[in-house]
mmCIF file of C-alpha atoms in Angstrom:
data_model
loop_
_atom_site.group_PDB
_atom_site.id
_atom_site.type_symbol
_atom_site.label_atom_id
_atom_site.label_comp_id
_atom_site.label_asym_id
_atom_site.label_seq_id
_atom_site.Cartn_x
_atom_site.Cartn_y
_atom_site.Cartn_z
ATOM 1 C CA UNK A 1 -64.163 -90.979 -29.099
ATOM 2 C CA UNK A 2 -65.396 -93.477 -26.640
ATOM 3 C CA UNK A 3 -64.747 -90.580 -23.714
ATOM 4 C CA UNK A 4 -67.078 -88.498 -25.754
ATOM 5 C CA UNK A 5 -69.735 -90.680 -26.269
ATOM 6 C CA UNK A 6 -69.678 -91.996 -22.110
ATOM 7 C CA UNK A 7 -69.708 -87.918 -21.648
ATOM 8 C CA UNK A 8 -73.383 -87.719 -23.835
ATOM 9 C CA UNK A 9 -74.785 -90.401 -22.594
ATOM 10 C CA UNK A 10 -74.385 -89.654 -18.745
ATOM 11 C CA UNK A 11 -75.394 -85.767 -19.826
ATOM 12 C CA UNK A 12 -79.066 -85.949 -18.992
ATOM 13 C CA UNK A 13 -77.897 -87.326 -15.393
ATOM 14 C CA UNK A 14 -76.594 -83.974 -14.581
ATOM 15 C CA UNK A 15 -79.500 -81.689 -15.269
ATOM 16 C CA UNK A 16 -81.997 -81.698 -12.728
ATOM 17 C CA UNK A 17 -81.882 -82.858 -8.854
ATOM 18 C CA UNK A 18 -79.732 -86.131 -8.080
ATOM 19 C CA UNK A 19 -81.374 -89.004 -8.546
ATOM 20 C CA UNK A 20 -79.086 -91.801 -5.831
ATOM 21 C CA UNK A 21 -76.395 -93.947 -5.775
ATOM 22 C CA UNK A 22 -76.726 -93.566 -9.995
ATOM 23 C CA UNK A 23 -76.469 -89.734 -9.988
ATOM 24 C CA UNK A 24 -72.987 -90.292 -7.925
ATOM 25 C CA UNK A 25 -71.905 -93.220 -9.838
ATOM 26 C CA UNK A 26 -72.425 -91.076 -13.345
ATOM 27 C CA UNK A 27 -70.425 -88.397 -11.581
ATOM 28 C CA UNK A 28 -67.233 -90.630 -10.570
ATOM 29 C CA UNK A 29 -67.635 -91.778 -14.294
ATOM 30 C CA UNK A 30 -67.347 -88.355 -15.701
ATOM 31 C CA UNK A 31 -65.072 -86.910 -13.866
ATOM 32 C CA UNK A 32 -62.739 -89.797 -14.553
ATOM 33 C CA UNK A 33 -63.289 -89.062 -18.503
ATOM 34 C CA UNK A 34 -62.688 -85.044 -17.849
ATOM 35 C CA UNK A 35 -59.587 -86.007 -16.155
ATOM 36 C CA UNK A 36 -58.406 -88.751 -18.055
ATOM 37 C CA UNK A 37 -58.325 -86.334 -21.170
ATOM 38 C CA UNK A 38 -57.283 -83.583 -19.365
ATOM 39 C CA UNK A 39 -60.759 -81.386 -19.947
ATOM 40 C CA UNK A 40 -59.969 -78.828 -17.098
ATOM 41 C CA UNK A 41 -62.799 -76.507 -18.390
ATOM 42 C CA UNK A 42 -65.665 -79.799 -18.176
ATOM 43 C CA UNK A 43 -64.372 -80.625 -14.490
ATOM 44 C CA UNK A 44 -65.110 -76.587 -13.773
ATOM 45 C CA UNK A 45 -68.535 -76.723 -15.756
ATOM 46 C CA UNK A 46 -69.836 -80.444 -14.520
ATOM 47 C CA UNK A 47 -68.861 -79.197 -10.429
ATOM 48 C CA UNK A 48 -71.117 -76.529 -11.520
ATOM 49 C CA UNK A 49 -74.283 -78.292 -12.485
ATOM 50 C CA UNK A 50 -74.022 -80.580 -9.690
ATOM 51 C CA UNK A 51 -73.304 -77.696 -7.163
ATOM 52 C CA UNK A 52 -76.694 -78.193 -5.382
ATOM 53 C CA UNK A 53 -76.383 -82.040 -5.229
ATOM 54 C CA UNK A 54 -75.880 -83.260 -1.696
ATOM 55 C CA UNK A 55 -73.495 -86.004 -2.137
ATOM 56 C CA UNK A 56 -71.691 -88.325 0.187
ATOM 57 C CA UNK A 57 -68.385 -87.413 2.216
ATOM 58 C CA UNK A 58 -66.647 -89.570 -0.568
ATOM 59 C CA UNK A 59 -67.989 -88.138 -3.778
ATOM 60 C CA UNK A 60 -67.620 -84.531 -2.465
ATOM 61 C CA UNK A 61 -64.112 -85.441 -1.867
ATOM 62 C CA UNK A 62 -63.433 -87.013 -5.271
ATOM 63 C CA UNK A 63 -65.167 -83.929 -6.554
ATOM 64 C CA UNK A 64 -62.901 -81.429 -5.069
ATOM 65 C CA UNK A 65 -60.140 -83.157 -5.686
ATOM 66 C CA UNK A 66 -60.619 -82.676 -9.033
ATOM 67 C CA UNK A 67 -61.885 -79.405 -8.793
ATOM 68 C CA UNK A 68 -58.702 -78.353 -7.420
ATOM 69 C CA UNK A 69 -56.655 -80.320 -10.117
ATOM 70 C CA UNK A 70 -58.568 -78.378 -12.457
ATOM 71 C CA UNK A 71 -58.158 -74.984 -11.434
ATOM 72 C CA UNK A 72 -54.363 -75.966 -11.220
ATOM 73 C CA UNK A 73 -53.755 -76.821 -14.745
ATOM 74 C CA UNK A 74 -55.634 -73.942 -15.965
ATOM 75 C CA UNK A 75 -53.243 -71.763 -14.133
ATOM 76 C CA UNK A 76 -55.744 -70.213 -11.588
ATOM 77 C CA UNK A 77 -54.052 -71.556 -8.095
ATOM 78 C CA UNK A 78 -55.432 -68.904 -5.939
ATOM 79 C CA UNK A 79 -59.077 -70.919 -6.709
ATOM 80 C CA UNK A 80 -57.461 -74.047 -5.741
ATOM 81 C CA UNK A 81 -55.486 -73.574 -2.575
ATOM 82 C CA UNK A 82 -59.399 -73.947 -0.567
ATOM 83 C CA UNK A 83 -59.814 -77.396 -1.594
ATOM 84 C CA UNK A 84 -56.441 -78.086 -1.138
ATOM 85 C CA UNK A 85 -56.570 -76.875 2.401
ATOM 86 C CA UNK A 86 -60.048 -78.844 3.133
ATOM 87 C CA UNK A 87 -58.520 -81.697 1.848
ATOM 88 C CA UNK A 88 -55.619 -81.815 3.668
ATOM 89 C CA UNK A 89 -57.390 -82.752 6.651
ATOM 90 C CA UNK A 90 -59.006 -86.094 5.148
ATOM 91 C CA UNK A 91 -56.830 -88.427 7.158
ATOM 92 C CA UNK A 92 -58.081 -91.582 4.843
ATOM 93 C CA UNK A 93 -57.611 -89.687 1.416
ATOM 94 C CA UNK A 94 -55.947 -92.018 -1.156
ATOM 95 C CA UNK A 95 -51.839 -91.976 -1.832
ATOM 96 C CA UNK A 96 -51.882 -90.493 -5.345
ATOM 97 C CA UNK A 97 -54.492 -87.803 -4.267
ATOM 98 C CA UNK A 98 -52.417 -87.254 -1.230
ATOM 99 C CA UNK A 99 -49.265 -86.865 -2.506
ATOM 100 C CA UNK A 100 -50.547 -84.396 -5.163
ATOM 101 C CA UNK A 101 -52.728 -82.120 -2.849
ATOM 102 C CA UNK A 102 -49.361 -82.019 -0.045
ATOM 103 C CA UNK A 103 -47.087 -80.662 -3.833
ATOM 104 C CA UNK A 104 -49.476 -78.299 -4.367
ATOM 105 C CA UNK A 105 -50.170 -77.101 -0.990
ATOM 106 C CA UNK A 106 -46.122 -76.925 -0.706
ATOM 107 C CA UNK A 107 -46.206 -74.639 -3.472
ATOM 108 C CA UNK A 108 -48.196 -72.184 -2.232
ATOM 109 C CA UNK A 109 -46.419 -71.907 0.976
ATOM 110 C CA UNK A 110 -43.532 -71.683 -0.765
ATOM 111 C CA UNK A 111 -45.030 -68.585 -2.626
ATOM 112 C CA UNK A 112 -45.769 -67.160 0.860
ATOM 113 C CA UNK A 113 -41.978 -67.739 2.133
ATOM 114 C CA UNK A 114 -43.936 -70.115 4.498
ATOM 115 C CA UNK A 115 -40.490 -72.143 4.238
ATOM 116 C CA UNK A 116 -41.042 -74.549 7.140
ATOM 117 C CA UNK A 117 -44.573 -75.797 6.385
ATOM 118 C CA UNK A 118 -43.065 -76.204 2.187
ATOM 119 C CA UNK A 119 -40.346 -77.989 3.094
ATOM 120 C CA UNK A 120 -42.697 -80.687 5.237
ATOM 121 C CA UNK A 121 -45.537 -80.679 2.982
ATOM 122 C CA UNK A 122 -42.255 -81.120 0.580
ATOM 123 C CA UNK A 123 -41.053 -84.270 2.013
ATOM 124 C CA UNK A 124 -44.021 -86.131 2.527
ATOM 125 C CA UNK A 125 -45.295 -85.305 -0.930
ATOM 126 C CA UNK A 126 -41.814 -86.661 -2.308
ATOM 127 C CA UNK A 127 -42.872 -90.220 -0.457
ATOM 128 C CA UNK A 128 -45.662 -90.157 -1.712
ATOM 129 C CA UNK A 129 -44.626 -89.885 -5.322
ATOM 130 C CA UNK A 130 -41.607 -92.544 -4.943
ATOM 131 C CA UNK A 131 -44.113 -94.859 -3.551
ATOM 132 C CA UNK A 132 -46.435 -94.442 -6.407
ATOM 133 C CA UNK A 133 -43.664 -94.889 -8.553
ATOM 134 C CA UNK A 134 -42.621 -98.103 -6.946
ATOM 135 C CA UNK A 135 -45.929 -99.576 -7.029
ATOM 136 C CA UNK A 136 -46.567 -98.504 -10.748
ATOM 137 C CA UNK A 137 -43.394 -97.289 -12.687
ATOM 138 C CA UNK A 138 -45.149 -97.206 -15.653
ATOM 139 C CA UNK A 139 -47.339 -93.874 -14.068
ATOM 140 C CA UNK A 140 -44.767 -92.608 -12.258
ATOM 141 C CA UNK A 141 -44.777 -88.768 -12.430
ATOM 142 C CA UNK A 142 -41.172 -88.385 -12.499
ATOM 143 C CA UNK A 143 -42.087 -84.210 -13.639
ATOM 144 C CA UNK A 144 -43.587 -83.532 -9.659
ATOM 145 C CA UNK A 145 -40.662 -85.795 -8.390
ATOM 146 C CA UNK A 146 -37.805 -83.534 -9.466
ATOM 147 C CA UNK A 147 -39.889 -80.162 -9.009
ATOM 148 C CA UNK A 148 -40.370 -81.482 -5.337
ATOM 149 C CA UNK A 149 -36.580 -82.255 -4.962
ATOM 150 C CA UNK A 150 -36.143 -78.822 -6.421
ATOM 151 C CA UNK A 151 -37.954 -77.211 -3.824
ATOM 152 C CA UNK A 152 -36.132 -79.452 -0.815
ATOM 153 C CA UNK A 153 -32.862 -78.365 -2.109
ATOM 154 C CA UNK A 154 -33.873 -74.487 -2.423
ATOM 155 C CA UNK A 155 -35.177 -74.674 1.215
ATOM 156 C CA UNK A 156 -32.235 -76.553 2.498
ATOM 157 C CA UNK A 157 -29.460 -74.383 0.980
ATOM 158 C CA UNK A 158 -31.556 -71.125 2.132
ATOM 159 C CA UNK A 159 -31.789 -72.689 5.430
ATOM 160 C CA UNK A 160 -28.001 -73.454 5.782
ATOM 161 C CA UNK A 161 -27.971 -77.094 5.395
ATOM 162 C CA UNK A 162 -25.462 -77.367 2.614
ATOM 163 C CA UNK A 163 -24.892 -81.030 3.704
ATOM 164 C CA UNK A 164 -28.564 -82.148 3.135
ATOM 165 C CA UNK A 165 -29.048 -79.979 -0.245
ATOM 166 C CA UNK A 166 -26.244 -81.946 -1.629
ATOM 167 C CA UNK A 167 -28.640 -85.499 -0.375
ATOM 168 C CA UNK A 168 -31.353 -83.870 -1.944
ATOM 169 C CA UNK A 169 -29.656 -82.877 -5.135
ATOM 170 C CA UNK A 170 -27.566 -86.243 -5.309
ATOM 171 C CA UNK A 171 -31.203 -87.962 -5.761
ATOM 172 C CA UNK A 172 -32.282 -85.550 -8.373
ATOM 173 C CA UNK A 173 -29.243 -86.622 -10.941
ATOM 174 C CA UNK A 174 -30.864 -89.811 -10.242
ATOM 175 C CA UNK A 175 -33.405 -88.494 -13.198
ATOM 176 C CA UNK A 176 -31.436 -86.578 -15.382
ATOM 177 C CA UNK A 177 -28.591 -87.611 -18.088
ATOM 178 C CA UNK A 178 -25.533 -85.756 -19.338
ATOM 179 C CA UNK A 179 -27.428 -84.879 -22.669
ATOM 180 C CA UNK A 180 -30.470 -83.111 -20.345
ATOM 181 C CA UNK A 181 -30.988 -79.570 -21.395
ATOM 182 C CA UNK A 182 -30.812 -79.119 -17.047
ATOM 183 C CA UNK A 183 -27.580 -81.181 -16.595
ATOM 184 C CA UNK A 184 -24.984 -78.023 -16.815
ATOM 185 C CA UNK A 185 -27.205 -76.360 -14.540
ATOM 186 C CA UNK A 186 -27.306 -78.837 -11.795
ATOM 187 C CA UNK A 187 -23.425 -79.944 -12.328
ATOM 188 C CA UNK A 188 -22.867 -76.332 -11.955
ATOM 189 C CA UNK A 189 -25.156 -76.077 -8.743
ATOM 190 C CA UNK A 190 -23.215 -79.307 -7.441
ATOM 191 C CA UNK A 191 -20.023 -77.468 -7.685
ATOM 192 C CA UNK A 192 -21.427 -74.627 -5.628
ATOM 193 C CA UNK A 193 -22.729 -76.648 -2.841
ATOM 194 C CA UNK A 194 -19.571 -78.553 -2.497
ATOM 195 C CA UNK A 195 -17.265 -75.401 -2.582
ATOM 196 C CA UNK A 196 -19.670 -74.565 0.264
ATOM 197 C CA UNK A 197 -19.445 -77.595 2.265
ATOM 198 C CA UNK A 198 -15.669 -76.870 1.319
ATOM 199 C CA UNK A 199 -15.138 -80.024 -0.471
ATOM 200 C CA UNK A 200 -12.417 -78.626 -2.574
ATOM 201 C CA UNK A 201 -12.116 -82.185 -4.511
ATOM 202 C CA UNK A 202 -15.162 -82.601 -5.656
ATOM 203 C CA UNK A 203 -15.859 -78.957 -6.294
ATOM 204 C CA UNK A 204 -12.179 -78.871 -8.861
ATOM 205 C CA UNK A 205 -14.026 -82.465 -10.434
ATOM 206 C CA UNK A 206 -16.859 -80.739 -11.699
#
């Protein structure tokens, strides 16, 4: 494949010291083919080689990004959550890294029962994604957009607010048709939320 091929030929780049602007630019390149194909394991080995480089404040960024991306899809989050967290405080880091490092850094405090920083990190990660989705609907990532609602609902309903888990559920069946595998569920947890909120009509509806 093409990937393959741009992967060989920027290869020799990445064995001995870093040679400029070039060595950085062949870096970008390949981690955008690693990604791009979803080669977790060749993000891990290529931050490797290049772990004695001293690179700019922009490529180390773009590297741990995808470092961290990495680590998440091959299940290891406890390797992640660093980068995540050094991350975090780049106030000029790009929307669509953004919005995934603040859902994955919601996760983990949500792990921890860290329920106030989730639910935050929660909400502006859900902006995020809708305004990535606006711009491009085409990549929209509609998976992390429900999985986020998800969690706002959980923390809501845990927390009391029966009115706003209802808001936050009432935009998740925005994504989801009666034929879903999840509709019954969700109809189901609608009923429960309004018998809470004591909305006895809506509650008999469903």
């Amino acid at each position: 494949s093409r990937g393959a091929e741009t992967l060989k030929l920027l290869d020799p780049l990445f064995r001995g010291i870093k040679q400029g602007e070039d060595s950085e630019a062949a870096l970008a390149l390949a981690l955008t083919v690693y990604m791009g194909t979803e080669q977790w394991d060749g993000v891990e080995k290529l931050a490797l080689r290049v772990q004695d480089w001293e690179l700019t404040p922009k490529a180390r960024e773009s590297l741990e990004y995808a470092q961290a991306l990495a680590y998440e899809n091959m299940g290891q989050p406890e390797k992640s959550l660093a980068l995540w967290q050094r991350l975090h405080g780049h106030a000029d880091l790009p929307l669509d890294k953004r919005a995934y490092m603040l859902y994955f850094l919601a996760r983990a405090a949500k792990a921890e029962n860290d329920l106030e920083n989730a639910y935050f990190m929660s909400r502006d990660a859900l902006r995020g994604f809708l305004e990535l989705a606006e711009n491009d609907p085409k990549s929209a990532d509609t998976m992390k957009i429900k999985d986020t609602l998800i969690t706002l609902m959980d923390i809501a309903e845990r927390a009391g607010r029966t009115q706003e888990a209802l808001e936050w559920a009432g935009q998740y069946r925005q994504y989801i048709n009666p034929g879903d595998e999840e509709y019954p569920a969700m109809q189901y947890r609608f009923a429960r939320l309004y018998k809470k909120t004591g909305a006895v009509n809506q509650w008999a509806a469903i």
